[in-house]
Coordinates of C-alpha atoms and ligand atoms in Angstrom, one line a residue:
M1 CA 0.0 0.2 -0.1
I2 CA 1.3 3.9 -0.3
T3 CA 0.1 6.2 0.8
V4 CA 0.8 10.0 -1.2
Y5 CA 0.1 13.9 0.1
S6 CA 0.7 16.8 -1.8
P7 CA 0.1 20.4 -0.3
A8 CA -1.8 23.4 -2.1
T9 CA -0.4 26.2 -3.8
I10 CA -0.5 29.3 -4.3
G11 CA -0.6 30.2 -7.9
N12 CA 0.9 33.7 -10.2
I13 CA 1.9 35.0 -6.2
S14 CA 0.7 38.3 -8.7
V15 CA 4.1 38.8 -10.8
G16 CA 4.7 36.0 -12.1
F17 CA 0.7 35.2 -14.0
D18 CA 1.4 31.3 -15.2
T19 CA 5.5 31.7 -14.5
L20 CA 5.4 31.7 -10.1
G21 CA 3.7 28.9 -8.4
L22 CA 4.5 28.2 -4.0
A23 CA 3.3 24.6 -2.2
I24 CA 2.6 26.2 1.4
S25 CA 1.5 24.4 4.6
P26 CA 0.0 25.5 7.8
I27 CA 2.5 27.1 10.0
D28 CA 0.8 24.6 12.2
N29 CA 2.5 21.3 10.4
S30 CA -1.3 19.8 9.4
Y31 CA -2.0 18.2 6.2
F32 CA -3.4 21.3 3.5
G33 CA -3.4 18.8 0.3
D34 CA -5.0 16.3 -1.0
I35 CA -4.0 12.9 0.0
V36 CA -4.5 9.4 -2.7
I37 CA -4.1 5.8 -1.4
I38 CA -3.5 2.8 -3.7
K39 CA -3.4 -1.1 -2.6
K40 CA -3.4 -3.5 -5.4
C41 CA -6.7 -5.0 -6.9
K42 CA -7.2 -7.3 -10.2
T43 CA -9.3 -4.7 -11.5
F44 CA -9.0 -0.6 -11.3
K45 CA -11.7 0.4 -8.3
L46 CA -11.9 3.9 -7.6
K47 CA -12.9 6.1 -3.9
N48 CA -13.6 9.8 -3.2
I49 CA -13.4 10.4 0.2
G50 CA -12.2 13.5 1.8
K51 CA -14.2 16.7 2.6
F52 CA -14.5 18.2 -0.7
S53 CA -15.5 14.6 -2.0
K54 CA -19.3 14.8 -2.9
K55 CA -18.3 18.2 -5.0
L56 CA -16.7 15.4 -7.1
P57 CA -18.2 14.1 -11.3
K58 CA -20.4 11.3 -10.2
I59 CA -19.4 10.1 -13.8
L60 CA -15.6 8.3 -13.5
E61 CA -14.9 9.5 -16.6
K62 CA -15.1 12.7 -15.5
N63 CA -12.7 12.3 -12.0
V64 CA -9.4 13.5 -12.6
V65 CA -7.5 10.8 -10.8
W66 CA -9.2 7.9 -13.3
K67 CA -7.5 10.1 -15.6
C68 CA -4.8 10.6 -14.3
W69 CA -5.1 6.8 -15.1
K70 CA -5.9 6.1 -18.4
Y71 CA -3.3 8.8 -18.9
F72 CA -0.3 7.0 -17.1
C73 CA -0.9 3.8 -18.3
K74 CA -0.6 5.0 -22.1
K75 CA 2.2 6.3 -20.6
I76 CA 4.2 3.6 -19.7
N77 CA 2.5 1.2 -22.0
K78 CA 0.6 -1.5 -19.4
K79 CA -2.7 -0.9 -17.5
V80 CA -2.7 -0.9 -14.1
P81 CA -5.9 -2.7 -12.5
M82 CA -4.9 -0.2 -8.6
S83 CA -7.4 0.3 -5.9
I84 CA -7.1 4.1 -5.6
I85 CA -8.5 7.0 -2.5
L86 CA -9.0 9.6 -3.3
K87 CA -9.7 11.9 -0.3
K88 CA -9.9 15.2 -1.2
N89 CA -9.0 17.4 1.4
M90 CA -8.6 21.3 -0.9
P91 CA -11.6 22.5 -2.4
I92 CA -12.6 22.8 -5.9
G93 CA -12.6 25.6 -7.8
S94 CA -10.9 27.2 -4.8
G95 CA -7.8 29.1 -6.6
L96 CA -5.7 26.8 -4.4
G97 CA -4.8 24.6 -6.7
S98 CA -6.8 21.5 -6.1
S99 CA -7.1 19.4 -9.4
A100 CA -3.8 19.6 -9.3
C101 CA -3.8 18.8 -5.5
S102 CA -5.5 15.2 -7.0
I103 CA -3.3 15.1 -10.5
S104 CA 0.0 15.1 -8.5
A105 CA -0.8 12.6 -5.6
S106 CA -2.2 10.4 -8.1
L107 CA 1.0 10.7 -11.0
F108 CA 3.2 9.9 -7.7
A109 CA 1.4 7.3 -6.5
M110 CA 1.0 5.6 -10.0
N111 CA 4.1 5.2 -10.2
E112 CA 5.0 4.3 -7.2
F113 CA 2.9 1.7 -7.4
C114 CA 4.6 0.9 -10.5
K115 CA 8.7 0.3 -9.5
N116 CA 8.4 4.4 -11.1
P117 CA 8.6 3.7 -14.7
L118 CA 8.5 7.3 -15.8
S119 CA 11.1 10.1 -14.5
K120 CA 10.3 13.2 -11.9
N121 CA 10.5 15.4 -15.4
E122 CA 8.1 12.6 -17.0
L123 CA 5.6 12.9 -14.3
L124 CA 6.3 16.8 -15.0
I125 CA 5.1 17.3 -18.1
L126 CA 2.7 14.4 -18.0
M127 CA 0.6 16.4 -14.4
G128 CA 1.0 19.6 -16.8
K129 CA -0.6 17.7 -19.9
L130 CA -3.9 17.0 -17.0
E131 CA -3.9 20.5 -15.6
G132 CA -3.9 22.1 -19.3
K133 CA -7.4 19.4 -19.9
I134 CA -9.3 20.5 -16.8
S135 CA -8.2 24.5 -17.0
G136 CA -8.3 24.4 -21.3
N137 CA -4.8 25.7 -21.2
I138 CA -1.3 23.8 -19.6
H139 CA 0.7 25.6 -17.0
F140 CA 2.4 24.5 -14.9
D141 CA 2.3 27.3 -12.2
N142 CA 0.0 25.0 -9.5
V143 CA 0.6 21.7 -11.1
A144 CA 5.5 21.9 -10.2
P145 CA 5.2 24.0 -6.4
C146 CA 2.8 21.2 -5.3
F147 CA 4.9 18.0 -7.1
L148 CA 8.9 19.7 -5.8
G149 CA 7.7 22.2 -2.9
G150 CA 8.7 25.5 -2.3
L151 CA 8.7 28.8 -5.0
Q152 CA 8.6 28.0 -8.7
I153 CA 9.0 29.4 -11.4
I154 CA 7.7 28.0 -14.9
L155 CA 10.5 28.2 -17.7
Q156 CA 8.4 25.7 -20.3
K157 CA 12.0 26.0 -22.1
N158 CA 12.2 22.1 -24.2
N159 CA 12.2 19.6 -21.6
I160 CA 13.2 22.1 -18.4
I161 CA 9.7 23.3 -16.4
S162 CA 10.4 24.2 -13.6
Q163 CA 13.7 25.6 -11.8
S164 CA 12.9 26.2 -8.1
I165 CA 14.9 29.9 -6.6
P166 CA 15.3 31.4 -3.2
F167 CA 12.1 32.7 -1.4
F168 CA 12.6 34.9 2.1
Q169 CA 12.2 32.8 5.2
N170 CA 10.0 35.7 7.2
W171 CA 7.1 36.0 5.1
I172 CA 3.7 33.9 6.2
W173 CA 1.0 34.3 4.2
V174 CA -2.7 34.6 5.1
I175 CA -5.0 32.3 2.8
A176 CA -8.9 32.9 2.7
W177 CA -11.2 30.8 1.2
P178 CA -14.8 32.2 0.9
G179 CA -16.4 28.5 0.7
T180 CA -17.7 29.9 -3.3
K181 CA -16.7 28.4 -6.2
I182 CA -14.5 30.5 -9.9
S183 CA -13.7 27.3 -12.7
T184 CA -10.3 27.9 -13.3
L185 CA -12.0 27.7 -17.5
Q186 CA -14.2 30.9 -16.4
S187 CA -11.7 33.2 -15.2
R188 CA -9.2 33.0 -18.1
K189 CA -12.2 33.6 -20.6
I190 CA -12.0 37.3 -19.2
L191 CA -8.4 38.1 -19.7
P192 CA -7.8 40.0 -22.5
K193 CA -6.7 38.3 -25.6
K194 CA -4.4 41.5 -26.5
Y195 CA -2.3 43.3 -23.9
N196 CA -0.5 46.5 -25.3
K197 CA 3.3 47.0 -25.4
Q198 CA 3.9 50.2 -21.9
T199 CA 2.1 46.9 -19.8
C200 CA 4.1 43.7 -21.4
I201 CA 7.5 46.2 -20.5
D202 CA 6.4 47.1 -16.6
H203 CA 5.5 43.2 -16.0
S204 CA 8.1 42.0 -18.0
R205 CA 10.0 44.8 -15.1
N206 CA 8.7 44.0 -12.0
L207 CA 8.7 39.5 -12.4
A208 CA 12.6 40.5 -13.4
G209 CA 12.6 42.5 -10.3
F210 CA 10.8 40.0 -8.1
I211 CA 13.3 37.4 -10.1
H212 CA 16.4 40.0 -8.7
A213 CA 15.4 41.1 -5.6
S214 CA 14.6 37.5 -5.0
Y215 CA 18.1 35.7 -5.7
S216 CA 20.4 39.1 -4.1
M217 CA 17.4 38.4 -0.7
Q218 CA 15.9 42.0 -1.3
E219 CA 12.9 41.8 0.5
N220 CA 11.7 46.2 0.4
L221 CA 11.9 46.0 -3.6
A222 CA 10.6 42.1 -3.4
I223 CA 7.5 44.2 -2.2
K224 CA 7.9 46.8 -4.2
F225 CA 7.6 44.8 -7.1
L226 CA 5.3 42.7 -5.9
K227 CA 1.3 43.6 -8.2
D228 CA -0.3 42.3 -12.0
K229 CA -0.1 44.2 -14.3
I230 CA -1.9 41.1 -16.0
A231 CA -4.7 38.4 -14.3
E232 CA -5.6 41.0 -11.6
P233 CA -6.6 44.5 -12.9
Y234 CA -9.9 42.2 -15.0
R235 CA -10.1 39.1 -11.9
I236 CA -10.5 41.6 -9.7
K237 CA -14.8 42.2 -10.3
I238 CA -15.0 38.2 -9.9
I239 CA -13.5 39.1 -6.7
P240 CA -15.6 40.8 -3.7
K241 CA -15.0 43.6 -3.0
F242 CA -11.5 42.9 -3.0
L243 CA -10.1 46.3 -4.0
K244 CA -11.0 47.2 -0.5
T245 CA -10.3 44.1 1.0
K246 CA -6.7 45.2 -0.3
K247 CA -7.3 48.6 1.6
I248 CA -7.7 46.9 5.2
I249 CA -5.0 44.2 5.4
K250 CA -2.6 46.4 4.3
K251 CA -3.5 49.2 6.9
I252 CA -3.5 45.9 9.8
G253 CA -0.1 45.3 7.9
A254 CA 0.2 42.9 5.7
I255 CA 3.0 43.5 2.8
G256 CA 1.5 42.2 0.3
F257 CA -1.8 40.8 -1.0
G258 CA -3.6 39.5 -4.3
I259 CA -5.3 36.5 -5.4
S260 CA -4.3 32.8 -5.6
G261 CA -4.0 31.8 -8.5
S262 CA -7.6 32.2 -10.0
G263 CA -9.2 33.1 -7.1
P264 CA -11.5 33.5 -5.4
T265 CA -8.8 32.5 -2.8
I266 CA -6.7 35.7 -2.0
F267 CA -3.2 35.4 -0.4
S268 CA -1.5 38.2 2.2
I269 CA 2.4 38.4 2.8
C270 CA 2.6 39.8 6.2
N271 CA 6.5 39.5 7.9
S272 CA 5.4 38.8 11.5
I273 CA 3.7 36.2 13.5
K274 CA 1.6 39.1 16.0
I275 CA 0.6 41.2 12.2
A276 CA -0.2 38.1 10.2
K277 CA -3.0 37.2 12.7
N278 CA -5.1 39.7 13.3
V279 CA -5.1 39.9 9.7
S280 CA -6.4 35.7 9.7
I281 CA -9.2 37.2 12.6
W282 CA -10.0 40.1 10.0
L283 CA -10.6 37.7 6.6
S284 CA -12.6 34.9 9.7
K285 CA -14.5 37.9 10.3
N286 CA -15.1 39.5 7.4
Y287 CA -14.6 37.7 3.9
L288 CA -16.1 34.7 4.3
K289 CA -19.2 33.9 2.9
N290 CA -20.3 30.7 4.7
K291 CA -19.4 28.2 7.2
K292 CA -16.6 25.7 4.4
G293 CA -14.8 28.9 3.7
F294 CA -10.9 30.0 5.9
V295 CA -9.0 31.2 6.7
K296 CA -4.9 29.7 7.4
I297 CA -2.0 30.6 8.1
C298 CA 0.9 28.9 6.3
K299 CA 4.7 28.9 5.8
V300 CA 6.5 27.1 1.9
N301 CA 6.1 23.8 1.5
N302 CA 9.1 22.7 1.2
T303 CA 9.0 19.2 0.6
G304 CA 6.1 19.0 -2.2
T305 CA 3.9 15.4 -2.8
I306 CA 5.3 12.8 -0.1
K307 CA 5.0 9.6 0.1
I308 CA 3.1 9.5 4.3
R309 CA 3.6 5.4 4.4
Ligands
HSE1 N1 -2.0 30.9 -13.1 C1 -3.4 30.1 -13.5 C2 -4.0 31.5 -14.0 C3 -3.4 28.8 -12.6 O1 -4.0 32.1 -12.7 O2 -5.6 31.2 -13.8 C4 -3.7 29.4 -11.0 O3 -4.2 28.5 -10.7

């Protein structure tokens, strides 16, 4: 039996649309991601359990784990029977890389179960393909950090998909999911097809500046570049009270604020636990729309997808 855990992720991190992604874990070290368990079996079996399993499609062929199995078997040229349990702990359509979590945990577990026929890079490429099938475009900013951990820059240059970059160890990431859903597909449709020259220049400067500041460990400079010219101006209309919330969170003391992936989860960056707790209290009282919503104080997850049993 193999049990695999995959962490939640924040895609884009404002400045890196489709090119930056971060794996996160709650500071209390609790699990915050999906779990996949694989056992030997004579046929293919899939059981969904966990807090958000009721939201998964009822038809087997529409389940992302089934799709992973189909693509994995095709890739290794062998139909391997197995019994899979998906513990769906991540809310679907939350902007926390829920599908990436299931994809990464499933493919990693399947590969382990079959004694690792695919290399790490082959697995990552397959993960991106599957993510693309769900959200409409191949983007690795959730699957790469989910699989590899840490802060990842997505390069997609020939076979070099993603590389780890340094991050500020003192940054605390407070994430708030209001309890509502936004599909990545829809959230991508509202973005313009073309951007003007000045926007492209500003965006390149911000991303290059952020990467430079991360490598040279200049925290204040990095924060100055943490701006979203590509998605946030268009997505704020589907995220309730975004600008008002941003203003208040900054006033409480957060140094950074943005949309996690395609939303509606938002993230705040704090450089003290006291501020992180105050931000968390305010968001819990004011940002959540229903009882399912949550706020979590997180740090960077450095391990990515791992075998836990
Ligand atoms: N980078 C993608 C987007 C996926 O913003 O649409 C985020 O989860």
